[in-house]
XYZ file of C-alpha atoms in Angstrom:
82
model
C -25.362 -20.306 -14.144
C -22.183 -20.360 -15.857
C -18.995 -22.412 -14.695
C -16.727 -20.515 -12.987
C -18.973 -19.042 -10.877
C -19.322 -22.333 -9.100
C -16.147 -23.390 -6.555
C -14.379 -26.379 -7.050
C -16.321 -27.671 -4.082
C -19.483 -26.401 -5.805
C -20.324 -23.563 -3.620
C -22.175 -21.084 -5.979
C -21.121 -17.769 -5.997
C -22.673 -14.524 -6.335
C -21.390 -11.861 -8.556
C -21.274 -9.418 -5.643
C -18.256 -12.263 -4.286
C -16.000 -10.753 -6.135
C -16.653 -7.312 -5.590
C -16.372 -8.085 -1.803
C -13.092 -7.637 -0.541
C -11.954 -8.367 3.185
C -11.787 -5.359 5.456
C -8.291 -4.843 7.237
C -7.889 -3.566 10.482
C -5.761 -3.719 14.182
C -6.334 -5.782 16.643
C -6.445 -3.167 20.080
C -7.820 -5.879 22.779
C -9.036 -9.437 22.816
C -10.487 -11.936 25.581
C -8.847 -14.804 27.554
C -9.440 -17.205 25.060
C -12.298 -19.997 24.222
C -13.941 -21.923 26.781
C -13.908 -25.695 26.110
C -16.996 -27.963 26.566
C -14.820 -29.191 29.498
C -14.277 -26.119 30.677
C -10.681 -25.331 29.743
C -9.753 -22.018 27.930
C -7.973 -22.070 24.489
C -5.825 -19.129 23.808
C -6.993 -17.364 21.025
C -4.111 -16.953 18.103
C -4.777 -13.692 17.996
C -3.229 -10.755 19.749
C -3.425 -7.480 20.470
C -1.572 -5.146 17.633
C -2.140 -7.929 15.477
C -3.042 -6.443 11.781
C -5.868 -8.643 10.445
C -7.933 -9.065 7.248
C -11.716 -10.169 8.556
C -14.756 -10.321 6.994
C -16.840 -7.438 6.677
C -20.610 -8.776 7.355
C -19.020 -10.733 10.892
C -18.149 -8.189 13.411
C -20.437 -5.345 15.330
C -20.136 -2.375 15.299
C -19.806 -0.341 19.299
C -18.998 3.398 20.126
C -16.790 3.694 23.383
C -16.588 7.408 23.848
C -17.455 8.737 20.755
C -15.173 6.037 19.145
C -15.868 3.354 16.773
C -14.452 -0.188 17.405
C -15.567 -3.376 15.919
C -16.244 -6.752 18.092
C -15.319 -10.038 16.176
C -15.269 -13.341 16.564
C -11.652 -15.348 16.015
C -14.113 -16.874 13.375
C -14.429 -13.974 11.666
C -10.841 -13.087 10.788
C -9.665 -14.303 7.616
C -5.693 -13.866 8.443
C -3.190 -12.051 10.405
C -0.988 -9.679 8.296
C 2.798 -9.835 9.090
């Protein structure tokens, strides 16, 4: 395997990783937040009509009414687009 296809942390990566670009899209609802082991609920950092980059293996895929919408985790989004 040749150098720079190894991180500086020495993740290996595959030559489809750079071929794989983030998927952008708007935020249009999101939960209450995160429930703590305690019990508490952290509000997400997201928000609604919130343009985000996110990954494109991470969220599923519903129809609601013959439209297309895409469930994700706050894990899954790579950055919020101002």
């Amino acid at each position: 395997m040749k150098e720079e296809e190894k991180t500086k942390g020495g993740i290996l990566l595959p030559e489809t990783a750079e071929k794989e670009k983030p998927e952008q899209g708007k935020v249009v609802a999101v939960g209450p937040g995160k429930k703590t082991e305690e019990g508490k609920i952290v509000p997400l950092e997201v928000k609604a009509g919130d343009k985000v980059l996110f990954t494109k293996y991470g969220p599923n895929e519903i129809k609601v009414e013959g439209k297309e919408y895409l469930i994700a985790k706050e894990e899954d989004i790579l950055a919020i687009i101002e």
